[in-house]
Each structure stands twice: as C-alpha cells, then as structure tokens.
PDB file of C-alpha atoms in Angstrom:
ATOM      1  CA  MET A  16      -0.036   0.013   0.011  1.00 61.00           C
ATOM      2  CA  GLN A  17       1.311   3.401  -0.988  1.00 69.00           C
ATOM      3  CA  GLU A  18       1.783   5.917   1.859  1.00 72.00           C
ATOM      4  CA  LEU A  19      -0.045   9.200   1.477  1.00 69.00           C
ATOM      5  CA  ARG A  20       1.961  12.254   2.200  1.00 67.00           C
ATOM      6  CA  PRO A  21       0.567  15.742   2.535  1.00 63.00           C
ATOM      7  CA  THR A  22       1.220  17.792  -0.525  1.00 62.00           C
ATOM      8  CA  ILE A  23       2.594  21.322  -0.651  1.00 60.00           C
ATOM      9  CA  PRO A  24       0.115  23.725  -2.162  1.00 59.00           C
ATOM     10  CA  PRO A  25       1.426  24.570  -5.676  1.00 58.00           C
ATOM     11  CA  GLN A  26       0.919  28.269  -5.253  1.00 62.00           C
ATOM     12  CA  LEU A  27       0.335  30.673  -2.343  1.00 66.00           C
ATOM     13  CA  ASN A  28      -1.732  33.778  -2.888  1.00 80.00           C
ATOM     14  CA  SER A  29       0.080  37.054  -3.055  1.00 82.00           C
ATOM     15  CA  ARG A  30      -1.030  38.183   0.434  1.00 87.00           C
ATOM     16  CA  GLN A  31       0.698  35.219   2.020  1.00 88.00           C
ATOM     17  CA  VAL A  32       3.905  35.932   0.110  1.00 87.00           C
ATOM     18  CA  LEU A  33       3.804  39.589   1.084  1.00 91.00           C
ATOM     19  CA  PHE A  34       3.377  38.641   4.688  1.00 93.00           C
ATOM     20  CA  ARG A  35       6.252  36.203   4.440  1.00 92.00           C
ATOM     21  CA  VAL A  36       8.541  38.966   2.987  1.00 93.00           C
ATOM     22  CA  ILE A  37       7.650  41.509   5.627  1.00 95.00           C
ATOM     23  CA  PHE A  38       8.032  38.918   8.352  1.00 95.00           C
ATOM     24  CA  ARG A  39      11.456  37.853   6.997  1.00 95.00           C
ATOM     25  CA  LEU A  40      12.653  41.420   6.700  1.00 95.00           C
ATOM     26  CA  VAL A  41      11.666  42.159  10.298  1.00 96.00           C
ATOM     27  CA  LEU A  42      13.515  38.988  11.425  1.00 95.00           C
ATOM     28  CA  LEU A  43      16.571  39.862   9.340  1.00 95.00           C
ATOM     29  CA  THR A  44      16.613  43.376  10.783  1.00 95.00           C
ATOM     30  CA  ALA A  45      16.435  41.995  14.363  1.00 95.00           C
ATOM     31  CA  LEU A  46      19.289  39.474  13.567  1.00 93.00           C
ATOM     32  CA  ALA A  47      21.379  42.184  11.943  1.00 93.00           C
ATOM     33  CA  THR A  48      21.490  44.192  15.184  1.00 93.00           C
ATOM     34  CA  LEU A  49      23.245  41.301  16.805  1.00 90.00           C
ATOM     35  CA  GLY A  50      25.897  40.939  14.066  1.00 82.00           C
ATOM     36  CA  SER A  51      29.651  41.416  14.549  1.00 83.00           C
ATOM     37  CA  GLN A  52      30.269  43.132  11.216  1.00 83.00           C
ATOM     38  CA  GLY A  53      28.036  46.086  12.148  1.00 90.00           C
ATOM     39  CA  PHE A  54      24.366  46.378  11.242  1.00 92.00           C
ATOM     40  CA  TRP A  55      24.720  47.099   7.419  1.00 92.00           C
ATOM     41  CA  GLY A  56      27.370  44.466   6.788  1.00 92.00           C
ATOM     42  CA  THR A  57      25.383  41.796   8.601  1.00 93.00           C
ATOM     43  CA  PHE A  58      22.116  42.917   6.979  1.00 95.00           C
ATOM     44  CA  ALA A  59      23.648  42.757   3.532  1.00 94.00           C
ATOM     45  CA  ALA A  60      24.948  39.207   4.191  1.00 94.00           C
ATOM     46  CA  LEU A  61      21.576  38.063   5.456  1.00 95.00           C
ATOM     47  CA  LEU A  62      19.787  39.629   2.401  1.00 96.00           C
ATOM     48  CA  ALA A  63      22.215  37.745   0.060  1.00 96.00           C
ATOM     49  CA  LEU A  64      21.580  34.430   1.907  1.00 96.00           C
ATOM     50  CA  SER A  65      17.828  35.050   1.739  1.00 96.00           C
ATOM     51  CA  ALA A  66      17.961  35.747  -2.020  1.00 96.00           C
ATOM     52  CA  VAL A  67      19.889  32.555  -2.633  1.00 97.00           C
ATOM     53  CA  PHE A  68      17.564  30.553  -0.432  1.00 96.00           C
ATOM     54  CA  CYS A  69      14.440  31.838  -2.183  1.00 95.00           C
ATOM     55  CA  ALA A  70      15.903  31.185  -5.647  1.00 95.00           C
ATOM     56  CA  VAL A  71      16.786  27.628  -4.573  1.00 96.00           C
ATOM     57  CA  THR A  72      13.285  27.119  -3.196  1.00 93.00           C
ATOM     58  CA  GLY A  73      11.768  28.498  -6.412  1.00 92.00           C
ATOM     59  CA  VAL A  74      13.772  25.938  -8.379  1.00 93.00           C
ATOM     60  CA  MET A  75      12.864  23.059  -6.083  1.00 93.00           C
ATOM     61  CA  ARG A  76       9.189  23.934  -6.205  1.00 90.00           C
ATOM     62  CA  ARG A  77       9.364  24.472 -10.038  1.00 90.00           C
ATOM     63  CA  GLU A  78       7.652  27.811  -9.742  1.00 90.00           C
ATOM     64  CA  VAL A  79       7.144  29.913 -12.858  1.00 88.00           C
ATOM     65  CA  ILE A  80       9.374  33.014 -12.821  1.00 89.00           C
ATOM     66  CA  PHE A  81       6.846  35.343 -14.394  1.00 86.00           C
ATOM     67  CA  SER A  82       3.725  34.032 -12.707  1.00 84.00           C
ATOM     68  CA  PRO A  83       0.611  36.211 -12.158  1.00 86.00           C
ATOM     69  CA  ALA A  84       0.836  35.526  -8.430  1.00 86.00           C
ATOM     70  CA  LEU A  85       3.859  36.303  -6.320  1.00 88.00           C
ATOM     71  CA  THR A  86       6.349  33.439  -5.912  1.00 89.00           C
ATOM     72  CA  HIS A  87       9.730  32.727  -4.286  1.00 91.00           C
ATOM     73  CA  TRP A  88      11.366  34.194  -7.391  1.00 93.00           C
ATOM     74  CA  ASP A  89       9.689  37.572  -6.667  1.00 93.00           C
ATOM     75  CA  GLU A  90      10.813  37.326  -3.054  1.00 94.00           C
ATOM     76  CA  ALA A  91      14.394  36.617  -4.244  1.00 95.00           C
ATOM     77  CA  ALA A  92      14.183  39.637  -6.464  1.00 95.00           C
ATOM     78  CA  VAL A  93      13.068  41.827  -3.556  1.00 95.00           C
ATOM     79  CA  TYR A  94      16.034  40.717  -1.412  1.00 96.00           C
ATOM     80  CA  ALA A  95      18.411  41.167  -4.354  1.00 96.00           C
ATOM     81  CA  ILE A  96      17.263  44.735  -4.962  1.00 96.00           C
ATOM     82  CA  LEU A  97      17.480  45.554  -1.241  1.00 95.00           C
ATOM     83  CA  LEU A  98      21.014  44.070  -1.242  1.00 95.00           C
ATOM     84  CA  TYR A  99      21.937  46.370  -4.110  1.00 96.00           C
ATOM     85  CA  VAL A 100      20.631  49.356  -2.181  1.00 95.00           C
ATOM     86  CA  VAL A 101      22.131  48.379   1.176  1.00 93.00           C
ATOM     87  CA  ARG A 102      25.608  47.138  -0.141  1.00 90.00           C
ATOM     88  CA  PRO A 103      27.211  50.629  -0.413  1.00 85.00           C
ATOM     89  CA  LEU A 104      26.274  51.345   3.279  1.00 85.00           C
ATOM     90  CA  ALA A 105      28.083  48.167   4.469  1.00 70.00           C
TER      91      ALA A 105
END
C-alpha cells in the first residue's frame, strides 16, 4: 500500500507571500542588530543568503518565474534589490 503524504500547495496567494517577505525582513533586521560586522554588513549578508535561499526554493518547487501571483522568485528579487541598495552602506 502506498503511503499518502501531505502535498505542498502549488501556489500561495500574493497576500501570504507579502506577509512572508515582511516577516522575514523584520526577522533579518532583528538578527542584523546582533551581528559582529556592524548592522549594514550583517544585513547585507543576510539579504544575500535570503535571496539565494528563495531562488533555490523556487527551483525546487518548480515555480514559474513570471507568474501572475507572487512566488519565491519575486521574493528573491526583492532581497536582491534591497541588497543592491544596502551594499554601499556596508
């Protein structure tokens, strides 16, 4: 008999993704205050890690890059853009 495993929903709605982005940014900001490289250096490193994590997750979940709903690819783009803005401050 085949074991049934819970499936991951193929797509979250955009509101859930926006909440996830805001929650992660608050968490990254809190963690960056504890960093040894100063706030901006630690924040930039955490943004880079988050962008890579979201891109890998988008690949693993086989999400469409230009989907009508927000995906991990859009989240990775947000972190990459913020990294581009924050990097000169580090």
